[in-house]
Amino acid sequence: MSGRDADRKPAKTSKNAEAKGKANADHNLWHVLQWRAKSSQPSETERTMPLDVFERNRRSTHHRMDLTLPEPVQRILSDAQAHLSETLPWYQSLADEHKNTLNLVIETAVANFVDWQKDIESHPDTEGNPQPSTDHIFFIAPIEFTQVVSLRQALDVTRVIVDLLEGNVSAFAKPGHERQTHDAILYYAREVAFSAAEIYADTAEMRESRNVRIETFAMENLTNGVADGKVSSQMSLLGWPSSYRCFAIAGRLRPKSQLNSSAIASSIRRKVANLNGRCLVSDHNELTIVLIDPGEQCKPEDVCAALLHFFVDDTPVCVGPIRRDVQGACETIHAALTAYKVAPAATDILYSEGSVRPLLADDMLPERALVGDDFASDQLYREIYLRLQQHDPHHIMLTTLSTFFACGRSLELAATKLSVHPNTVRYRLKHSVEVSGWDPTNPREAFVLQVAIKIGQIREDGK
C-alpha cells in the first residue's frame, strides 16, 4: 500500500454500523477511530469475531506496510533497542513477549515515518503536505499491552527514538533536505505522542466503563445472595483476591444528579484506596451499597469515618459485620440492608449511645430477626443461646433469665418465683454476663437476650 493510500482517511460508518458498535459496547474497548472503510467487507471468520478484535485486525491490515527499511534505518533501530535497555530501567524488566511487541511498535512507527517521507517527496507540488497517519501504529499490539506499558513509559520510548532519529537525520534525508527532515521528525513524534495519549485515554475510559458494568453485576448477585464461582470470577476481574475480609455500608448518598453519580462513586473508591483498602460501589433501590475490603492495615472504623460525609445527614448509615470471602460478602450486604430497613426502631440505641451514625447491624440483631433476617436469627441463636446452654447443662442460667424477664426484671419477684434468695438471682445474672457478654439489667441488652432466648426455645422445641 502506498503512503498516500495509508494516509487517506477512511469513509465514516453508516448509522447501522454505529448502532451495531453501540450494541457491542461490552467488547469494543478500542474504538478510537470512529470510521470503517466502506470497501472492507468482513469474511465469514471475521463475522464471528468480537468487534474489538475485528476492528483491530482490520485496521492493522488496512495500514500494513513493508517493514523492509534502508540499512541505515535498520541500524538505528538496533541501536534504539540497546539504548532502551541502557536508559529505561523498566524496559529490562519486561517479559520477552512484551519487548518483542514494543519493538514491533517502534519498527512500525519508523516504517510509517519513512513511508510518509516518501509520499511527501513523490508529490512535491501537492498543495499542503500529506498528513501522517499514526493511529494504527498501536493497533498491532494486543489490548492488554496498555496495562503492561504505561502511557508515561510509551512517551519515554518516543523521546528515546526521537533523539536517535535526530542524531541520524542523514539516514532519512536527501542531501540538502536535512532541516526539513529534522522538522518532519519532530512533527511526526508529536503526532505519535498525541495518538498514544488518545488511545491510552480511550482505553482507560472503556476499561473503567467495563469495570463499572462488572461491578454492578457482581454487587447485584451478592445482594441477591448469589455466591458462586461466577461472582468470584467477576470480583477477580476487578482485582479482588480469592480470600479477603469485607464489610458493607448502606445508606443514602447526598442529593446528586445522574451526571455526577459516577463521580461520587469514583471519589468513594479513591478514598478507600487511600486508606489501603478496596471497594465495590453499587446502587440498590434508593440506597448505595459499598462493599469494602479494609486490608490488613486499615481499621473498618477509620473507613466508616472517612466515608460518612458522602451520605445524607441525619439519616442512618448502616454497617454490616466483618465477614470473609464471597459468602461473607453476601451476609454483610444483607445485614447492612436489613439494618437500614429496621433503623426507625433504633430509638433505644440512640438514647443509650447518643448517635446512630454509623449504625452497626450487629446492634440491631433482634429487630432484624423480627423482620425475617435468618442471618440475624442464626447469630442470636449461635452467639447467645447456644453459648449459655453450653455453660449451663442444667439450664439454670437460661431458666433464671427467662424468669427474670417474665417478672419485669425484678430481682425480688424472680427470686420468689424461683424459690431462691435474691442474691442467688443476682449471682446467676452476673455469671450470664460473663458467658454471653450481654447484661440483662440493661434495658437494651435485656431485649437482645429475650429475643435470643425465644429463638433458642423455638428451635430447641422443633428438634
Coordinates of C-alpha atoms in Angstrom, one line a residue:
M1 CA 0.0 0.0 0.0
S2 CA 1.3 3.4 -0.9
G3 CA 1.8 6.2 1.6
R4 CA -1.0 8.2 0.1
D5 CA -3.4 5.2 0.5
A6 CA -2.2 4.7 4.0
D7 CA -2.8 8.3 4.9
R8 CA -6.2 8.7 3.2
K9 CA -8.9 9.0 5.8
P10 CA -11.3 6.0 5.6
A11 CA -15.0 6.7 4.9
K12 CA -17.2 7.0 8.0
T13 CA -19.5 4.3 9.1
S14 CA -23.2 4.2 8.3
K15 CA -25.8 4.7 11.1
N16 CA -26.4 0.9 11.1
A17 CA -22.7 0.2 11.8
E18 CA -22.6 2.8 14.5
A19 CA -25.7 1.2 16.1
K20 CA -24.0 -2.2 15.9
G21 CA -20.9 -0.8 17.6
K22 CA -23.0 0.6 20.5
A23 CA -24.8 -2.7 20.9
N24 CA -21.4 -4.4 21.3
A25 CA -20.0 -1.9 23.7
D26 CA -19.0 -4.6 26.2
H27 CA -16.4 -5.8 23.7
N28 CA -15.4 -2.6 21.9
L29 CA -12.5 -1.4 24.1
W30 CA -10.5 0.1 21.2
H31 CA -13.0 2.1 19.2
V32 CA -10.5 5.1 18.9
L33 CA -11.2 5.7 15.2
Q34 CA -14.9 6.1 14.6
W35 CA -15.0 5.0 11.0
R36 CA -14.8 1.9 8.8
A37 CA -13.8 1.7 5.2
K38 CA -16.9 1.1 3.0
S39 CA -14.9 -1.3 0.9
S40 CA -14.0 -3.5 3.8
Q41 CA -16.4 -6.4 3.9
P42 CA -15.9 -9.0 6.7
S43 CA -15.2 -12.6 5.9
E44 CA -17.2 -15.4 7.4
T45 CA -14.5 -15.8 10.1
E46 CA -14.4 -12.1 10.8
R47 CA -18.2 -12.0 11.3
T48 CA -17.8 -14.3 14.4
M49 CA -15.1 -12.1 15.9
P50 CA -15.8 -9.7 18.8
L51 CA -16.0 -6.1 17.5
D52 CA -12.8 -5.0 19.2
V53 CA -10.8 -8.0 17.8
F54 CA -12.2 -7.5 14.3
E55 CA -11.6 -3.8 14.3
R56 CA -8.0 -4.0 15.4
N57 CA -7.4 -6.8 12.9
R58 CA -9.0 -4.7 10.1
R59 CA -7.1 -1.6 10.9
S60 CA -3.7 -3.2 11.2
T61 CA -4.3 -5.0 7.9
H62 CA -5.6 -1.8 6.3
H63 CA -2.4 0.0 7.2
R64 CA 0.0 -2.9 6.8
M65 CA 3.2 -1.8 5.0
D66 CA 6.5 -3.3 4.0
L67 CA 8.8 -3.1 7.0
T68 CA 11.9 -3.6 4.8
L69 CA 13.8 -0.5 5.8
P70 CA 17.0 1.0 4.4
E71 CA 20.1 -0.4 6.1
P72 CA 21.0 2.8 7.9
V73 CA 17.5 2.9 9.4
Q74 CA 17.7 -0.7 10.5
R75 CA 21.0 0.1 12.2
I76 CA 19.3 2.9 14.1
L77 CA 16.5 0.6 15.2
S78 CA 19.1 -1.9 16.5
D79 CA 20.9 0.9 18.4
A80 CA 17.5 2.1 19.7
Q81 CA 16.8 -1.3 21.3
A82 CA 20.2 -1.3 23.0
H83 CA 19.7 2.3 24.1
L84 CA 16.3 1.5 25.6
S85 CA 17.9 -1.2 27.8
E86 CA 20.5 1.3 29.0
T87 CA 18.4 4.4 29.6
L88 CA 15.0 2.9 30.7
P89 CA 15.2 0.5 33.7
W90 CA 11.6 -0.7 33.3
Y91 CA 12.4 -1.9 29.8
Q92 CA 14.8 -4.5 31.2
S93 CA 12.1 -6.0 33.4
L94 CA 9.7 -6.5 30.5
A95 CA 9.0 -10.1 29.5
D96 CA 10.4 -11.1 26.2
E97 CA 7.0 -11.2 24.5
H98 CA 6.3 -7.6 25.7
K99 CA 9.7 -6.5 24.5
N100 CA 9.0 -8.0 21.1
T101 CA 5.7 -6.3 20.9
L102 CA 7.2 -2.9 21.9
N103 CA 10.0 -3.4 19.3
L104 CA 7.4 -4.1 16.7
V105 CA 5.5 -0.9 17.6
I106 CA 8.8 1.0 17.2
E107 CA 9.6 -0.6 13.9
T108 CA 6.1 0.1 12.6
A109 CA 6.3 3.8 13.7
V110 CA 9.7 4.2 12.0
A111 CA 8.5 2.4 8.8
N112 CA 5.4 4.6 8.8
F113 CA 7.6 7.7 9.0
V114 CA 9.8 6.5 6.1
D115 CA 6.7 5.8 4.1
W116 CA 5.3 9.3 4.9
Q117 CA 8.5 10.9 3.8
K118 CA 8.4 9.0 0.5
D119 CA 4.9 10.2 0.0
I120 CA 5.9 13.8 0.5
E121 CA 8.9 13.5 -1.8
S122 CA 6.9 11.8 -4.5
H123 CA 4.4 14.7 -4.6
P124 CA 6.5 17.8 -4.2
D125 CA 4.0 20.0 -6.0
T126 CA 0.9 19.0 -3.9
E127 CA -0.7 21.9 -2.1
G128 CA -0.2 21.1 1.6
N129 CA 1.9 18.1 2.6
P130 CA 0.1 14.8 3.2
Q131 CA -0.6 14.3 6.9
P132 CA 0.9 11.3 8.7
S133 CA -1.5 8.6 9.9
T134 CA -0.3 7.4 13.3
D135 CA -3.3 5.9 15.0
H136 CA -2.9 2.4 13.5
I137 CA 0.7 2.1 15.0
F138 CA -0.6 0.9 18.3
F139 CA -3.2 -1.5 16.9
I140 CA -0.6 -4.1 16.2
A141 CA -0.3 -4.6 20.0
P142 CA -2.8 -6.6 22.0
I143 CA -5.3 -4.7 24.1
E144 CA -3.5 -5.8 27.3
F145 CA -0.3 -4.0 26.2
T146 CA -1.5 -0.7 27.7
Q147 CA -1.6 -2.4 31.1
V148 CA 2.0 -3.6 30.7
V149 CA 3.5 -0.4 29.3
S150 CA 2.0 2.8 30.7
L151 CA 1.5 6.0 28.8
R152 CA 4.4 7.6 30.5
Q153 CA 6.6 4.7 29.5
A154 CA 5.3 4.9 25.9
L155 CA 6.3 8.6 25.8
D156 CA 9.7 7.8 27.3
V157 CA 10.2 5.4 24.4
T158 CA 9.1 8.1 21.9
R159 CA 11.6 10.5 23.3
V160 CA 14.5 8.0 23.0
I161 CA 13.6 7.2 19.4
V162 CA 13.3 10.8 18.5
D163 CA 16.7 11.5 20.0
L164 CA 18.2 8.8 17.9
L165 CA 16.4 9.9 14.7
E166 CA 17.5 13.5 15.3
G167 CA 21.1 12.3 15.7
N168 CA 20.9 10.3 12.4
V169 CA 18.9 12.7 10.1
S170 CA 21.2 11.8 7.2
A171 CA 19.8 8.3 7.2
F172 CA 16.4 9.7 6.2
A173 CA 17.1 13.0 4.4
K174 CA 18.2 13.7 0.9
P175 CA 21.2 15.9 0.6
G176 CA 20.2 19.5 1.3
H177 CA 16.9 18.5 3.0
E178 CA 18.3 17.8 6.4
R179 CA 16.5 20.7 8.0
Q180 CA 13.1 19.8 6.5
T181 CA 13.6 16.1 7.6
H182 CA 14.5 17.3 11.1
D183 CA 11.3 19.3 11.4
A184 CA 9.3 16.4 10.0
I185 CA 10.8 14.1 12.7
L186 CA 9.6 16.5 15.4
Y187 CA 6.2 16.9 13.8
Y188 CA 5.8 13.1 13.4
A189 CA 6.9 12.5 17.0
R190 CA 4.2 14.9 18.2
E191 CA 1.6 13.1 16.2
V192 CA 2.7 9.7 17.6
A193 CA 2.5 11.2 21.2
F194 CA -1.0 12.5 20.6
S195 CA -2.1 9.2 19.2
A196 CA -0.7 7.3 22.2
A197 CA -2.3 9.7 24.6
E198 CA -5.7 9.4 22.8
I199 CA -5.5 5.6 22.7
Y200 CA -4.5 5.2 26.3
A201 CA -7.2 7.7 27.5
D202 CA -9.9 5.9 25.5
T203 CA -8.7 2.5 26.7
A204 CA -8.8 3.7 30.3
E205 CA -12.3 5.1 29.8
M206 CA -13.5 1.9 28.2
R207 CA -11.8 -0.2 30.9
E208 CA -13.5 1.9 33.6
S209 CA -16.8 1.5 31.9
R210 CA -16.4 -2.2 31.6
N211 CA -15.3 -2.4 35.3
V212 CA -18.4 -0.5 36.3
R213 CA -20.6 -3.0 34.5
I214 CA -18.8 -5.9 36.0
E215 CA -19.0 -4.2 39.4
T216 CA -22.8 -3.7 39.0
F217 CA -23.3 -7.4 38.1
A218 CA -21.2 -8.6 41.0
M219 CA -23.0 -6.4 43.5
E220 CA -26.4 -7.4 42.2
N221 CA -25.5 -11.0 42.6
L222 CA -24.2 -10.5 46.1
T223 CA -27.2 -8.5 47.1
N224 CA -29.4 -11.4 45.9
G225 CA -27.4 -13.9 47.9
V226 CA -25.6 -15.4 44.9
A227 CA -22.1 -16.6 46.0
D228 CA -21.0 -18.9 43.2
G229 CA -17.9 -19.2 41.1
K230 CA -19.3 -16.6 38.6
V231 CA -19.3 -13.9 41.2
S232 CA -15.8 -14.9 42.4
S233 CA -14.6 -14.5 38.8
Q234 CA -16.3 -11.1 38.4
M235 CA -14.6 -9.9 41.6
S236 CA -11.3 -11.3 40.4
L237 CA -11.6 -9.3 37.2
L238 CA -12.0 -6.2 39.5
G239 CA -8.7 -7.0 41.3
W240 CA -10.1 -8.7 44.4
P241 CA -8.1 -11.7 45.8
S242 CA -9.5 -15.1 46.3
S243 CA -9.6 -14.6 50.1
Y244 CA -10.4 -11.4 51.9
R245 CA -12.1 -9.7 54.8
C246 CA -15.0 -7.5 54.0
F247 CA -17.9 -5.4 55.4
A248 CA -20.7 -3.4 53.8
I249 CA -22.0 0.1 54.3
A250 CA -25.6 1.0 53.2
G251 CA -27.1 4.5 53.2
R252 CA -28.4 7.3 51.1
L253 CA -25.9 9.4 49.3
R254 CA -26.2 13.2 49.3
P255 CA -28.6 14.5 46.6
K256 CA -26.9 14.1 43.2
S257 CA -27.8 14.2 39.6
Q258 CA -27.3 11.3 37.2
L259 CA -24.4 13.3 35.7
N260 CA -22.2 13.2 38.8
S261 CA -23.3 9.9 40.5
S262 CA -20.4 8.0 38.9
A263 CA -18.0 10.8 40.0
I264 CA -19.2 10.3 43.6
A265 CA -18.7 6.6 43.4
S266 CA -15.2 7.2 42.0
S267 CA -14.5 9.5 44.9
I268 CA -15.5 6.8 47.3
R269 CA -13.2 4.3 45.6
R270 CA -10.3 6.7 45.8
K271 CA -11.0 7.5 49.5
V272 CA -10.9 3.8 50.3
A273 CA -7.8 3.2 48.2
N274 CA -6.0 6.0 50.0
L275 CA -6.7 4.0 53.2
N276 CA -5.0 0.9 51.6
G277 CA -8.4 -0.8 51.0
R278 CA -10.5 -1.7 48.1
C279 CA -14.2 -1.4 47.5
L280 CA -17.2 -2.0 45.2
V281 CA -20.0 0.6 44.9
S282 CA -23.5 0.0 43.6
D283 CA -27.0 1.4 43.9
H284 CA -29.8 -0.7 45.3
N285 CA -33.2 0.9 45.0
E286 CA -32.7 4.3 46.7
L287 CA -29.7 3.2 48.7
T288 CA -26.0 3.0 47.9
I289 CA -24.1 -0.1 49.0
V290 CA -20.3 0.0 49.5
L291 CA -18.6 -3.4 49.9
I292 CA -15.2 -2.8 51.5
D293 CA -12.1 -4.9 51.9
P294 CA -10.1 -2.9 54.5
G295 CA -7.0 -4.9 54.0
E296 CA -4.6 -5.8 56.8
Q297 CA -3.5 -2.3 57.8
C298 CA -6.8 -0.3 57.7
K299 CA -9.4 -0.4 60.5
P300 CA -13.1 -0.6 59.5
E301 CA -14.0 2.3 61.8
D302 CA -11.5 4.5 60.0
V303 CA -13.0 3.7 56.7
C304 CA -16.5 4.4 58.0
A305 CA -15.4 7.7 59.4
A306 CA -13.8 8.7 56.1
L307 CA -17.0 7.9 54.1
L308 CA -19.7 9.4 56.4
H309 CA -19.7 12.8 54.7
F310 CA -20.8 11.2 51.4
F311 CA -24.1 10.3 53.0
V312 CA -27.1 12.4 53.8
D313 CA -27.0 14.0 57.2
D314 CA -29.5 12.8 59.9
T315 CA -30.1 9.5 58.0
P316 CA -28.9 6.1 59.1
V317 CA -25.6 4.8 57.7
C318 CA -25.7 1.1 58.4
V319 CA -22.5 -1.1 58.6
G320 CA -22.6 -4.8 58.2
P321 CA -20.4 -7.2 60.3
I322 CA -16.9 -8.2 59.1
R323 CA -17.1 -11.4 57.1
R324 CA -14.8 -13.4 54.8
D325 CA -14.9 -14.1 51.1
V326 CA -17.8 -14.2 48.7
Q327 CA -20.3 -15.9 51.0
G328 CA -19.4 -13.5 53.8
A329 CA -19.9 -10.6 51.3
C330 CA -23.5 -11.7 50.8
E331 CA -24.1 -11.9 54.5
T332 CA -22.6 -8.4 55.4
I333 CA -24.5 -6.8 52.5
H334 CA -27.7 -8.4 53.6
A335 CA -27.1 -7.4 57.2
A336 CA -26.4 -3.7 56.2
L337 CA -29.6 -3.5 54.1
T338 CA -31.8 -5.1 56.7
A339 CA -30.3 -2.9 59.4
Y340 CA -31.3 0.1 57.3
K341 CA -34.8 -1.3 56.9
V342 CA -35.3 -1.6 60.7
A343 CA -33.3 1.6 61.6
P344 CA -36.5 3.5 62.5
A345 CA -36.8 1.1 65.5
A346 CA -33.3 2.1 66.7
T347 CA -34.5 4.8 69.1
D348 CA -33.4 2.9 72.2
I349 CA -29.9 2.6 70.8
L350 CA -30.0 6.3 70.1
Y351 CA -31.0 7.1 73.7
S352 CA -28.3 4.8 75.1
E353 CA -25.4 5.6 72.8
G354 CA -26.3 9.1 71.5
S355 CA -25.8 8.5 67.8
V356 CA -26.9 6.2 65.0
R357 CA -24.1 7.1 62.6
P358 CA -22.8 4.6 61.8
L359 CA -25.4 2.1 63.0
L360 CA -23.9 -1.4 63.3
A361 CA -26.0 -4.2 62.0
D362 CA -24.8 -6.3 65.0
D363 CA -26.5 -3.8 67.3
M364 CA -29.8 -4.4 65.5
L365 CA -29.9 -8.2 65.7
P366 CA -33.3 -8.6 67.4
E367 CA -35.0 -6.1 65.1
R368 CA -33.5 -7.8 62.1
A369 CA -34.7 -11.1 63.3
L370 CA -38.2 -9.8 63.7
V371 CA -38.4 -8.9 60.0
G372 CA -37.2 -12.4 59.0
D373 CA -33.4 -11.9 58.7
D374 CA -32.2 -15.5 59.0
F375 CA -28.6 -14.4 59.4
A376 CA -29.6 -12.3 62.5
S377 CA -31.6 -15.2 63.9
D378 CA -28.8 -17.6 63.4
Q379 CA -26.3 -15.2 65.0
L380 CA -28.5 -14.7 68.1
Y381 CA -29.1 -18.4 68.5
R382 CA -25.4 -19.3 68.0
E383 CA -23.7 -16.5 69.9
I384 CA -26.1 -16.2 72.9
Y385 CA -28.5 -19.1 73.4
L386 CA -26.1 -21.9 72.5
R387 CA -23.2 -20.3 74.4
L388 CA -25.4 -20.0 77.5
Q389 CA -26.6 -23.6 77.0
Q390 CA -23.1 -24.9 76.7
H391 CA -22.0 -23.3 80.0
D392 CA -25.3 -24.3 81.7
P393 CA -26.0 -28.0 81.2
H394 CA -28.9 -27.9 83.7
H395 CA -30.4 -24.8 82.2
I396 CA -30.1 -22.9 85.4
M397 CA -29.0 -19.6 83.8
L398 CA -31.5 -19.9 81.0
T399 CA -34.3 -20.5 83.4
T400 CA -33.2 -17.7 85.7
L401 CA -33.0 -15.3 82.7
S402 CA -36.4 -16.3 81.4
T403 CA -38.0 -15.9 84.8
F404 CA -36.2 -12.6 85.4
F405 CA -37.6 -11.2 82.2
A406 CA -41.1 -12.6 82.8
C407 CA -41.1 -10.8 86.2
G408 CA -40.4 -7.4 84.6
R409 CA -36.7 -7.7 85.5
S410 CA -37.4 -7.6 89.2
L411 CA -34.9 -9.5 91.4
E412 CA -37.3 -10.0 94.3
L413 CA -40.1 -11.3 92.1
A414 CA -37.8 -13.6 90.2
A415 CA -36.3 -14.9 93.5
T416 CA -39.8 -15.6 94.8
K417 CA -40.8 -17.4 91.6
L418 CA -37.6 -19.5 91.7
S419 CA -37.7 -20.0 95.5
V420 CA -34.2 -18.7 95.9
H421 CA -32.6 -15.8 97.6
P422 CA -32.4 -12.5 95.5
N423 CA -28.6 -12.7 95.8
T424 CA -28.7 -16.0 94.1
V425 CA -30.6 -14.5 91.2
R426 CA -28.1 -11.6 91.2
Y427 CA -25.1 -14.0 91.1
R428 CA -26.7 -16.1 88.2
L429 CA -27.3 -12.9 86.2
K430 CA -23.8 -11.8 86.7
H431 CA -22.5 -15.1 85.6
S432 CA -24.7 -14.9 82.4
V433 CA -23.0 -11.6 81.5
E434 CA -19.6 -13.3 81.8
V435 CA -20.8 -16.1 79.5
S436 CA -22.8 -14.2 76.9
G437 CA -21.4 -10.7 77.1
W438 CA -24.9 -9.2 77.4
D439 CA -26.2 -7.6 80.6
P440 CA -29.9 -8.5 81.4
T441 CA -30.1 -5.4 83.8
N442 CA -29.6 -3.1 80.8
P443 CA -32.9 -2.4 79.0
R444 CA -31.5 -2.7 75.5
E445 CA -29.3 -5.7 76.2
A446 CA -32.1 -7.4 78.0
F447 CA -34.2 -7.1 74.9
V448 CA -31.4 -8.7 72.8
L449 CA -31.2 -11.6 75.4
Q450 CA -35.0 -12.0 75.4
V451 CA -35.2 -12.4 71.6
A452 CA -32.2 -14.8 71.5
I453 CA -33.7 -17.0 74.2
K454 CA -37.1 -17.1 72.4
I455 CA -35.4 -18.1 69.2
G456 CA -33.5 -20.8 71.0
Q457 CA -36.6 -22.1 72.7
I458 CA -38.4 -22.3 69.4
R459 CA -35.6 -24.1 67.7
E460 CA -34.9 -26.5 70.6
D461 CA -38.6 -27.4 70.7
G462 CA -38.6 -28.1 67.0
K463 CA -35.7 -30.6 67.2

